[in-house]
Amino acid sequence: MTASALLVEKATKIFPGVKALANVDLELKSGEIHALLGENGAGKSTLIKIVTGVYRPDEGSVSVMGSSVDFSSPRDAFAAGIGVVHQERNLIPRYSVAENIMIEQLPTKWRLIDRGEMNRQAKHWLGALDLNIDPDVPVNRLSVAQMQLVEIARALSQQSRILLLDEPTASITENEIKVLFDLLRRLKGDGVAILFVSHKLEEVFELCDRVTILRDGRNACAGVPIEDLDKQRVVAHMVGREDALGDIGERHASIGKVMFELKGVSTAAGHQDIDLKVHKGEVVGLYGLVGAGRSELAKAVIGAERVTGGEVFVSGERATVRNVQDALRRWRIGYVSEDRKQEGLILLHSVAKNTAITVWHRLGKFLNLFSDRQERDAIISFVQKLDVRTPSLEQDVANLSGGNQQKVSVAKWLAAEAEILIVDEPTVGIDIRTKGYLHRLVWDLAEQGAAIVLITSDLAEMVLLADRVVVMRDFRIIGNLQNTYNYEQMSRRIMGCIHEADVVVGRADGAPALKGA
Amino acid sequence: MTWSHVSRYLIRAEWAPLAGITLFSIVALSLIAPAFLTEYNLFVMLRILSVTSVFALAQMVVIAVGQMNLAVGAIGGLVAILFGGMMEVYGVPVPLAMLIGAAVGILTGWLNGAIIAYSGINGFVVTLAMLSVYTGLNYGITESIPFYNMPQVLLDTYDGKIGPVPNILVIPLVAAALVGLFLFRTRAGRYILATGGNPSAAALSGISIRRSVILAHTVSGALAGFAGMVAVARLGTAEPTIGVDWLLPSFAAPVIGGAILSGGRVSVIGTMVAVVLIVLLENGLLLARTDPYYVQFFLGVLILAAVMFNRWRAVSAEKVTAARENAS
Ligand SMILES: Nc1ncnc2c1ncn2[C@@H]1O[C@H](COP(=O)(O)OP(=O)(O)OP(=O)(O)O)[C@@H](O)[C@H]1O
Ligand SMILES: [Mg+2]
C-alpha cells in the first residue's frame, strides 16, 4: 500500500454565519481518481481551497506525501507539487492564452521572457486537450468553455503529482470531456493523485475509483470504493435521506402561436441567415459544439450585440430591439447569461439586490422610492423556489458557493417574468436535486405560456427538456430536429447533423447548410 | 424595534469603529485643549463641515458608479464665482442666483458624464481635462480677483437657524439624507450602484450604463456646485480659489467611510463620519498650533491609517466570528 499523496484530517473552516467545514477527512492516494461530491454549499470548494493555501483551516491538519504542511499562500501549494483548477475562472483577461498557461513558470532567455518557447510549450498542453486555439490570443476573446480548458491546460503544464479539479467539466461539451477523461486516466496510470469534483454522477461512475461525500460541511462518507455505491446511495449520502430525488413529472405541452421569430438574421458577431421560430409554451433547445455561436446569438437577440440584417418578430410584430433595456421592458425578452461571474452577478452586492435588479423598474410608486421590504417581497419566492442556501438575503453573493451563485443568477430572471426567456447553461454547477427543481421550473414556465430557448452543452439535459432541438455550427443553423426523448437516437442525429455540416461547410461553393427534418 | 435592536445595529454597522474613533477624538480634544469645546470653535468647525460634507458627497456619488470626478473642486469654484459675480455685478437676487448656480453645476456635471459616456474615454482623463477647462473659465472671468460684496441676506441665512438647529448643520444633514435616499431607495440610484458593481452584469440586466454614468456625474456636479455656493456664504466672498483644495478630502472621506474605489459600494453615514473626523483633525492640529503647512501631511497619514484599519477589520472579522462559533 502506498502512502497517501494527500491527507486532510479533521479540517474545520468557519465563515461569518456559516460553518463551511467541520472535522472533514480526505485521503488521496497516488494513482487514483477520487471523487469529491456534495450538494451546493456542502464545502467541496472550501476543502480544495484549504488544501491549496487559499484559506487556512481553523483546525485540522494537511499533509502531502506523508509530511505535514501549513500553506500560507497558493504559491506554497504550487511549490509542494499541487496543481489545481478552481471552480471559478482565474485567468488574467488581457494576457494571452500562452501567458496564462505558463504564468507560474515563464521560460526565459537572457532573463527575458522567451515568447517563442512559451508559445511552443503552451501549444503542447493545449494539444493534450485537443484544443486548437492560437496561444497568442488574449483570453478574454475565448468562450467560457475554452477558458475552462485553458485553466486545465495550465494545471497540466505544472506536471504536479497531485491534481485537484473543482468541477472541470461544468462548462465543456461531451467531446472535450471525453478527451479530458482519457488524459486523466493516463495521468492516473503515471501515478498522479487526482481529486475530481462534479455534479454529474454519470461522470463519477465512469471515471472515479473512490468517493468522498460531504453534507453540510461534514463527511457523509470518506474514501468509499465506487463499487460499493450506486446512484441512489450517493444521492442519499449527499441529501441525508433516501428517496430524495423527486421525479420531474410530466410535460403538459400546449404549444401556441409563434411568439418569437428570426428571419434571415445576421449579426456583427458573424451569424448568417439565421431562421428560428419559437412558439408560445415551447421549449426550444439550441445545441452546438463550443464556439458554434449560440450565446452570441442570444446576445444579439436581446440587443447586446448588433443585428446587421434580417428581421425579428415578437408575437407577430416586427421588433427592433435597441438595447437590453428595450428587450426586457418592451419586448419582454430575458437572458440568463452563461457567465455568472462576469455577466450575471454583482458579487459585492447582496442576494436580495442581485435578484431584484430586474424588477426595480416595477417597484416604487412615489418618486420611484422603494423600501428593502418591497424588494424582499418581490423576490423571496424565487429565491426559495431555487433553494438558494444563504445565511440571509443580505449576504454578499461573493460569499455563496458556486452553485448557489448560479441559482441567484437564474432566480433574478425568474423574477423578471419575461415572456421570452433565453437560458444559457442554467444548470452549470448546480447539484442534482436543485437541477431537478430547475428542470421542472423550465417546463412550468413554458406551460404558463412563456417561450423558452434553452442553451445547454449537456446533451442529456437537452434531450430531457426540449420539445425541439435546433443545431448550430459556425454561426449558422444547420438542423432542426423534433425531440424523440430518446437519448441515443437524438445524440446520434444531432452529431450526424454536425458531422454532415462538416462536409457541407468544407465545400468551396459555400452551399447553404442542410436543414434536417 | 427595541433599544437592544438599535444598539446591536449600531455595533454591527460598518462605520461603527470609525464613529467610535471620532467620538474618542472629540472627548480627547476637549480634555486636552480647553479651546476646543467653546461655542466659537464648534461654529468654526461646523462652518467648514457644511462645505466639506457636500463636496465629499459629490465625489461619493461618482465613486459609486465606479469612476472619479477630479473636477469637483473646479465645478465648485466656477459655480462659486458665477454665483457671487451675478449677485455683485448684476444684483441678481439670492434665490435666483442659487437656481442659476445649481443649473451651472448640473450642466457641468452632465457635460462630464456625457463626454465620458459617449466617447468611451476613461472618466479619470475626462474629468482631469474638465478640471482644467472649468478652472480656466473661472480665472478667465475673474482674472483671479474675488467678488467681495455678498448680499447680507445670504450671510444671515447661512448663519441662521431652522427652529433650534443652525443652518450650517441642516445643510450637511439634508444633503446626506437626500443622497442616501437617492442612491439606496430609488431605481436610478440602485442602477448607479449596480453599474459600479459590475457594468457587464448591469448592462445584461437591462440597465443603461450610459444613463447611470451621466446621472451620477450630473448629481455630482449639482452637489459640487452647491458646495461652491455654500463656500461663498461661509467666506462672505466669492473667491476664485474656492475648490482648489477639495480634491484630497473629497476622496479621503468616502474612502475612509468604507467606499470601494472600483465602484458599487459606498456608505453615506460612513462618509459623513469621516468628514467629521477630517474636520476634527484639522481643528485639533490648529489648536495644537501645528504649522498649517503640515495639515496635508497629517491628513495623508489619517487616510492611510483609516484604510489600513478597515482592511485589518475585514480580515479579522472572519477570525472573530470563527472563534465565537467554535466556543458555542
Ligand atoms: N468567503 C466566504 N465567506 C462566507 N461564506 C463562505 C465563503 N466561501 C464559502 N462560504 C460558505 O461556505 C459554504 C461552503 O461553500 P463551498 O463553496 O465550499 O461549497 P461547494 O461544496 O463548493 O458548493 P458548490 O457545489 O455550489 O460549488 C457555503 O455555505 C458558502 O456559503
Ligand atoms: Mg464549489
Coordinates of C-alpha atoms in Angstrom, one line a residue, chain A residues 62-491:
Chain A
V62 CA -3.0 18.7 5.9
S63 CA -0.1 16.5 4.9
V64 CA 1.4 16.0 1.5
M65 CA 3.4 12.8 0.7
G66 CA 3.5 11.9 4.3
S67 CA 4.8 15.2 5.7
S68 CA 2.7 17.8 7.4
V69 CA 2.3 21.1 5.7
D70 CA 1.0 24.6 6.6
F71 CA 0.5 26.7 3.4
S72 CA 0.1 30.4 3.9
S73 CA -0.4 31.2 0.2
P74 CA -1.3 29.4 -3.1
R75 CA 2.3 29.6 -4.1
D76 CA 3.3 27.3 -1.3
A77 CA 0.9 24.7 -2.5
F78 CA 2.2 25.1 -6.0
A79 CA 5.8 24.6 -4.7
A80 CA 4.6 21.4 -2.9
G81 CA 3.5 19.9 -6.2
I82 CA -0.2 20.5 -6.0
G83 CA -1.9 21.6 -9.2
V84 CA -5.5 22.9 -9.1
V85 CA -8.3 24.1 -11.3
H86 CA -10.6 26.2 -9.2
Q87 CA -14.3 26.3 -9.8
E88 CA -14.3 30.0 -10.7
R89 CA -12.2 31.1 -13.6
N90 CA -8.9 32.6 -12.6
L91 CA -7.4 33.9 -15.8
I92 CA -5.8 37.3 -16.4
P93 CA -8.1 38.8 -19.0
R94 CA -5.8 40.7 -21.3
Y95 CA -2.9 38.2 -21.2
S96 CA -2.5 35.7 -24.0
V97 CA -3.5 32.1 -23.7
A98 CA 0.1 31.1 -23.5
E99 CA 1.0 33.7 -20.8
N100 CA -1.9 32.4 -18.7
I101 CA -0.9 28.8 -19.1
M102 CA 2.8 29.4 -18.4
I103 CA 2.4 32.2 -15.8
E104 CA 3.9 30.3 -12.9
Q105 CA 6.9 29.1 -14.9
L106 CA 7.6 31.5 -17.8
P107 CA 10.6 30.3 -19.9
T108 CA 13.3 32.9 -20.1
K109 CA 16.4 33.5 -22.2
W110 CA 18.9 36.1 -21.0
R111 CA 16.4 36.8 -18.2
L112 CA 13.9 38.0 -20.7
I113 CA 10.7 36.1 -21.5
D114 CA 11.2 33.8 -24.4
R115 CA 7.9 34.2 -26.2
G116 CA 8.6 31.6 -28.8
E117 CA 9.4 28.9 -26.3
M118 CA 6.4 30.0 -24.2
N119 CA 4.0 29.6 -27.1
R120 CA 5.6 26.3 -28.0
Q121 CA 5.1 24.8 -24.6
A122 CA 1.6 26.2 -24.3
K123 CA 0.7 24.7 -27.6
H124 CA 1.9 21.4 -26.4
W125 CA -0.5 21.4 -23.4
L126 CA -3.4 22.8 -25.4
G127 CA -2.7 19.9 -27.8
A128 CA -3.0 17.4 -25.0
L129 CA -6.6 18.6 -24.6
D130 CA -7.2 18.6 -28.3
L131 CA -7.8 22.3 -28.1
N132 CA -7.0 24.1 -31.3
I133 CA -6.6 27.8 -30.4
D134 CA -3.8 30.3 -31.1
P135 CA -1.7 30.7 -27.9
D136 CA -1.2 34.3 -28.8
V137 CA -4.9 35.2 -28.4
P138 CA -5.9 37.2 -25.3
V139 CA -8.1 35.0 -23.1
N140 CA -10.9 37.4 -22.9
R141 CA -11.7 36.6 -26.5
L142 CA -12.4 33.0 -25.6
S143 CA -15.7 31.3 -24.8
V144 CA -16.4 30.2 -21.3
A145 CA -15.6 26.6 -22.2
Q146 CA -12.3 27.5 -23.9
M147 CA -11.3 29.4 -20.8
Q148 CA -12.1 26.4 -18.6
L149 CA -9.9 24.2 -20.9
V150 CA -7.1 26.8 -20.7
E151 CA -7.1 26.5 -17.0
I152 CA -7.0 22.8 -17.2
A153 CA -4.0 23.1 -19.5
R154 CA -2.3 25.4 -17.0
A155 CA -2.7 22.8 -14.3
L156 CA -1.4 20.1 -16.6
S157 CA 1.6 22.2 -17.5
Q158 CA 2.7 22.2 -13.9
Q159 CA 3.0 18.4 -14.1
S160 CA 2.1 18.1 -10.4
R161 CA 1.8 14.8 -8.6
I162 CA -1.4 15.9 -7.1
L163 CA -4.1 17.4 -9.3
L164 CA -7.3 18.9 -7.8
L165 CA -10.1 19.6 -10.3
D166 CA -13.1 21.6 -9.0
E167 CA -16.0 21.0 -11.5
P168 CA -13.7 20.9 -14.5
T169 CA -16.5 19.6 -16.7
A170 CA -19.1 22.2 -15.7
S171 CA -19.0 24.1 -18.9
I172 CA -17.4 21.9 -21.6
T173 CA -19.2 19.6 -24.0
E174 CA -19.1 15.8 -24.4
N175 CA -16.2 15.7 -26.9
E176 CA -14.0 17.7 -24.7
I177 CA -15.0 15.8 -21.7
K178 CA -14.0 12.6 -23.4
V179 CA -10.6 13.9 -24.3
L180 CA -10.1 15.1 -20.7
F181 CA -11.1 11.8 -19.2
D182 CA -8.7 9.9 -21.5
L183 CA -6.0 12.2 -20.3
L184 CA -6.8 11.9 -16.7
R185 CA -6.7 8.1 -17.0
R186 CA -3.3 8.3 -18.5
L187 CA -2.1 10.6 -15.6
K188 CA -3.5 8.1 -13.1
G189 CA -1.5 5.4 -14.8
D190 CA 1.6 7.6 -14.3
G191 CA 0.8 7.7 -10.6
V192 CA -0.8 11.1 -10.3
A193 CA -3.3 11.5 -7.5
I194 CA -6.4 13.2 -8.8
L195 CA -9.3 14.8 -7.0
F196 CA -12.4 15.3 -9.1
V197 CA -15.5 17.3 -8.2
S198 CA -18.6 17.1 -10.3
H199 CA -22.4 17.2 -10.0
K200 CA -22.7 14.8 -12.9
L201 CA -22.9 11.4 -11.3
E202 CA -22.6 9.5 -14.6
E203 CA -19.1 11.0 -15.0
V204 CA -18.2 10.0 -11.5
F205 CA -19.2 6.4 -12.0
E206 CA -17.4 6.3 -15.3
L207 CA -14.1 7.8 -14.1
C208 CA -13.5 7.5 -10.4
D209 CA -12.1 4.9 -8.1
R210 CA -13.1 6.1 -4.7
V211 CA -15.6 8.6 -3.4
T212 CA -15.8 11.1 -0.5
I213 CA -19.1 12.8 0.1
L214 CA -19.7 16.0 2.1
R215 CA -23.0 17.0 3.6
D216 CA -23.4 20.4 5.3
G217 CA -19.6 20.6 5.9
R218 CA -19.3 17.1 7.3
N219 CA -18.1 13.8 5.9
A220 CA -21.1 11.8 4.9
C221 CA -18.6 9.2 3.8
A222 CA -14.9 9.2 3.2
G223 CA -12.9 7.2 0.6
V224 CA -15.5 4.6 -0.2
P225 CA -14.7 2.4 -3.2
I226 CA -17.0 3.2 -6.1
E227 CA -18.1 -0.4 -6.5
D228 CA -19.8 -0.2 -3.1
L229 CA -22.1 2.7 -4.2
D230 CA -24.8 3.2 -6.7
K231 CA -26.5 6.4 -7.8
Q232 CA -29.3 6.1 -5.1
R233 CA -26.8 5.6 -2.3
V234 CA -24.7 8.5 -3.4
V235 CA -27.7 10.8 -3.5
A236 CA -28.8 9.5 -0.2
H237 CA -25.4 10.4 1.3
M238 CA -25.5 13.9 -0.2
V239 CA -29.0 14.7 0.8
G240 CA -29.2 12.9 4.1
R241 CA -32.2 10.8 3.4
E242 CA -33.4 8.1 1.0
D243 CA -35.7 8.8 -2.0
A244 CA -34.5 12.4 -2.1
L245 CA -34.7 12.7 -5.9
G246 CA -38.2 13.7 -6.9
D247 CA -39.5 12.8 -10.3
I248 CA -39.6 15.7 -12.7
G249 CA -43.1 14.8 -13.7
E250 CA -45.0 15.0 -16.9
R251 CA -44.6 17.6 -19.6
H252 CA -48.0 19.1 -20.5
A253 CA -47.0 20.9 -23.6
S254 CA -49.6 23.1 -25.2
I255 CA -47.9 24.9 -28.0
G256 CA -49.5 28.0 -29.2
K257 CA -48.8 30.6 -31.9
V258 CA -45.4 31.8 -32.9
M259 CA -44.1 34.1 -30.2
F260 CA -40.7 34.8 -31.4
E261 CA -39.2 34.6 -34.8
L262 CA -35.9 35.3 -36.6
K263 CA -35.9 35.6 -40.4
G264 CA -32.6 35.6 -42.2
V265 CA -30.9 37.4 -39.3
S266 CA -27.2 38.2 -39.5
T267 CA -25.2 39.8 -36.8
A268 CA -22.0 41.7 -36.2
A269 CA -20.7 38.6 -34.3
G270 CA -20.8 36.7 -37.6
H271 CA -24.1 34.9 -37.8
Q272 CA -25.6 34.3 -41.2
D273 CA -29.1 33.6 -42.4
I274 CA -30.5 32.6 -39.0
D275 CA -34.1 31.4 -39.2
L276 CA -35.6 30.5 -35.9
K277 CA -39.2 30.1 -34.6
V278 CA -40.2 29.7 -31.0
H279 CA -43.9 29.2 -30.1
K280 CA -45.8 30.1 -27.0
G281 CA -45.4 27.3 -24.5
E282 CA -42.5 25.7 -26.3
V283 CA -39.0 24.8 -25.1
V284 CA -36.6 25.0 -28.0
G285 CA -33.1 23.7 -27.4
L286 CA -30.1 25.3 -29.1
Y287 CA -27.3 22.8 -29.4
G288 CA -23.8 23.2 -30.8
L289 CA -20.2 22.5 -30.0
V290 CA -18.0 25.0 -28.3
G291 CA -17.7 28.1 -30.5
A292 CA -20.9 27.5 -32.5
G293 CA -22.2 31.0 -31.7
R294 CA -25.2 30.2 -29.5
S295 CA -24.5 32.6 -26.7
E296 CA -23.6 35.3 -29.2
L297 CA -26.9 34.8 -31.0
A298 CA -28.7 35.1 -27.7
K299 CA -26.9 38.4 -27.0
A300 CA -27.8 39.7 -30.4
V301 CA -31.5 38.9 -29.8
I302 CA -31.5 40.9 -26.5
G303 CA -29.8 43.8 -28.1
A304 CA -26.4 43.3 -26.5
E305 CA -24.8 42.6 -29.9
R306 CA -25.6 44.3 -33.2
V307 CA -28.1 42.7 -35.6
T308 CA -26.9 43.6 -39.1
G309 CA -29.6 42.1 -41.3
G310 CA -32.8 40.2 -41.4
E311 CA -36.0 40.6 -39.3
V312 CA -37.0 39.9 -35.8
F313 CA -40.7 39.3 -34.9
V314 CA -42.2 39.2 -31.4
S315 CA -45.8 38.0 -31.3
G316 CA -46.0 38.7 -35.0
E317 CA -45.0 42.3 -34.6
R318 CA -41.8 43.5 -36.3
A319 CA -39.3 44.2 -33.5
T320 CA -36.2 46.3 -33.4
V321 CA -34.5 45.6 -30.1
R322 CA -32.4 48.7 -29.4
N323 CA -30.8 47.6 -26.2
V324 CA -31.2 45.2 -23.3
Q325 CA -33.5 47.5 -21.5
D326 CA -35.7 47.6 -24.5
A327 CA -35.6 43.8 -24.8
L328 CA -36.7 43.4 -21.2
R329 CA -39.3 46.1 -20.8
R330 CA -40.8 46.5 -24.2
W331 CA -40.5 43.0 -25.8
R332 CA -40.2 41.1 -22.5
I333 CA -37.2 39.1 -23.5
G334 CA -34.8 37.9 -20.8
Y335 CA -31.4 36.3 -20.9
V336 CA -29.7 34.2 -18.2
S337 CA -26.0 34.6 -19.0
E338 CA -23.8 31.6 -19.0
D339 CA -21.0 33.6 -17.3
R340 CA -22.4 34.3 -13.9
K341 CA -19.3 35.9 -12.5
Q342 CA -18.6 38.4 -15.3
E343 CA -22.1 38.9 -16.7
G344 CA -24.6 37.6 -14.3
L345 CA -23.9 38.8 -10.8
I346 CA -22.7 41.8 -8.9
L347 CA -20.5 39.9 -6.5
L348 CA -20.2 42.5 -3.8
H349 CA -23.9 43.1 -3.6
S350 CA -26.4 41.1 -1.6
V351 CA -28.5 38.2 -2.7
A352 CA -31.6 40.4 -2.5
K353 CA -30.1 43.2 -4.6
N354 CA -28.8 40.8 -7.2
T355 CA -32.1 39.1 -7.6
A356 CA -34.2 42.3 -7.6
I357 CA -32.1 44.0 -10.2
T358 CA -34.6 43.0 -13.0
V359 CA -37.6 44.1 -11.0
W360 CA -36.5 47.5 -9.6
H361 CA -38.2 49.2 -12.5
R362 CA -41.5 47.9 -11.3
L363 CA -41.0 48.7 -7.6
G364 CA -41.7 52.1 -6.1
K365 CA -44.6 54.5 -6.7
F366 CA -43.9 57.9 -5.2
L367 CA -40.8 59.4 -6.7
N368 CA -39.7 55.9 -7.6
L369 CA -38.8 55.4 -3.9
F370 CA -38.9 51.8 -2.6
S371 CA -38.0 50.0 0.6
D372 CA -36.0 46.9 1.4
R373 CA -39.2 45.2 2.4
Q374 CA -40.8 45.8 -1.0
E375 CA -37.7 44.5 -2.7
R376 CA -37.7 41.4 -0.5
D377 CA -41.3 40.7 -1.1
A378 CA -40.8 40.9 -4.9
I379 CA -38.1 38.2 -4.9
I380 CA -38.3 36.0 -1.9
S381 CA -40.4 33.3 -3.6
F382 CA -37.9 32.9 -6.4
V383 CA -35.0 32.6 -4.0
Q384 CA -36.9 29.9 -2.2
K385 CA -38.1 28.1 -5.2
L386 CA -34.5 27.6 -6.3
D387 CA -33.4 26.7 -2.7
V388 CA -30.6 29.2 -2.6
R389 CA -28.6 28.3 0.5
T390 CA -27.6 31.5 2.2
P391 CA -27.5 32.7 5.8
S392 CA -29.6 35.7 4.8
L393 CA -30.8 37.7 1.9
E394 CA -28.4 40.3 2.9
Q395 CA -25.3 38.0 2.4
D396 CA -23.0 39.2 -0.3
V397 CA -23.2 36.9 -3.3
A398 CA -19.4 36.6 -3.4
N399 CA -19.7 34.6 -0.2
L400 CA -22.0 32.0 -1.6
S401 CA -20.8 28.7 -3.0
G402 CA -20.6 28.5 -6.8
G403 CA -23.8 26.5 -7.3
N404 CA -25.7 28.9 -5.1
Q405 CA -24.4 31.9 -7.0
Q406 CA -25.7 30.2 -10.2
K407 CA -29.1 29.8 -8.6
V408 CA -29.2 33.5 -7.8
S409 CA -28.3 34.4 -11.4
V410 CA -31.2 32.2 -12.6
A411 CA -33.6 33.5 -9.9
K412 CA -33.2 37.1 -11.0
W413 CA -34.5 36.2 -14.4
L414 CA -37.4 34.2 -13.0
A415 CA -38.3 37.3 -11.0
A416 CA -38.2 39.4 -14.2
E417 CA -41.2 37.4 -15.5
A418 CA -40.1 37.6 -19.1
E419 CA -42.4 36.1 -21.8
I420 CA -39.5 35.0 -23.9
L421 CA -36.7 33.6 -21.9
I422 CA -33.3 32.5 -23.2
V423 CA -31.5 30.4 -20.6
D424 CA -27.8 29.9 -21.3
E425 CA -26.3 26.9 -19.4
P426 CA -28.7 27.4 -16.5
T427 CA -27.6 24.3 -14.5
V428 CA -23.9 24.7 -14.6
G429 CA -22.5 23.7 -11.2
I430 CA -26.0 23.1 -9.7
D431 CA -26.4 19.9 -7.7
I432 CA -28.7 17.1 -8.9
R433 CA -31.6 17.9 -6.6
T434 CA -31.8 21.6 -7.5
K435 CA -31.3 20.6 -11.1
G436 CA -34.5 18.6 -10.8
Y437 CA -36.3 21.7 -9.5
L438 CA -34.9 23.9 -12.2
H439 CA -35.9 21.4 -14.9
R440 CA -39.4 21.3 -13.6
L441 CA -39.4 25.1 -13.4
V442 CA -38.4 25.4 -17.1
W443 CA -41.4 23.3 -18.0
D444 CA -43.7 25.2 -15.7
L445 CA -42.7 28.5 -17.2
A446 CA -43.4 27.1 -20.7
E447 CA -46.7 25.6 -19.5
Q448 CA -47.6 29.0 -18.2
G449 CA -47.2 30.4 -21.6
A450 CA -43.6 31.5 -21.9
A451 CA -41.5 30.8 -25.0
I452 CA -38.2 29.3 -23.9
V453 CA -34.9 28.9 -25.7
L454 CA -32.6 26.6 -23.8
I455 CA -28.9 26.6 -24.5
T456 CA -27.0 23.8 -22.8
S457 CA -23.9 21.8 -23.6
D458 CA -25.4 18.9 -21.5
L459 CA -26.9 16.8 -24.2
A460 CA -28.8 14.7 -21.7
E461 CA -30.4 17.8 -20.3
M462 CA -31.3 18.9 -23.8
V463 CA -33.0 15.7 -24.6
L464 CA -34.8 15.7 -21.3
L465 CA -36.2 19.2 -21.6
A466 CA -36.5 20.4 -25.1
D467 CA -39.5 20.0 -27.4
R468 CA -37.4 20.7 -30.4
V469 CA -33.6 20.9 -30.9
V470 CA -32.1 23.4 -33.2
V471 CA -28.4 22.6 -34.0
M472 CA -25.9 25.3 -34.7
R473 CA -22.4 25.3 -36.1
D474 CA -20.1 28.1 -37.1
F475 CA -22.7 30.8 -36.5
R476 CA -25.3 29.1 -38.7
I477 CA -28.3 26.9 -38.1
I478 CA -27.7 23.5 -39.6
G479 CA -30.5 21.4 -38.2
N480 CA -34.0 21.4 -36.7
L481 CA -35.0 18.2 -35.0
Q482 CA -38.2 17.2 -33.2
N483 CA -37.2 15.7 -29.9
T484 CA -37.9 12.0 -29.5
Y485 CA -36.8 11.9 -25.9
N486 CA -34.6 9.0 -26.8
Y487 CA -31.1 10.0 -25.8
E488 CA -29.2 7.5 -28.0
Q489 CA -31.2 8.4 -31.1
M490 CA -31.2 12.1 -30.5
S491 CA -27.5 12.2 -29.8

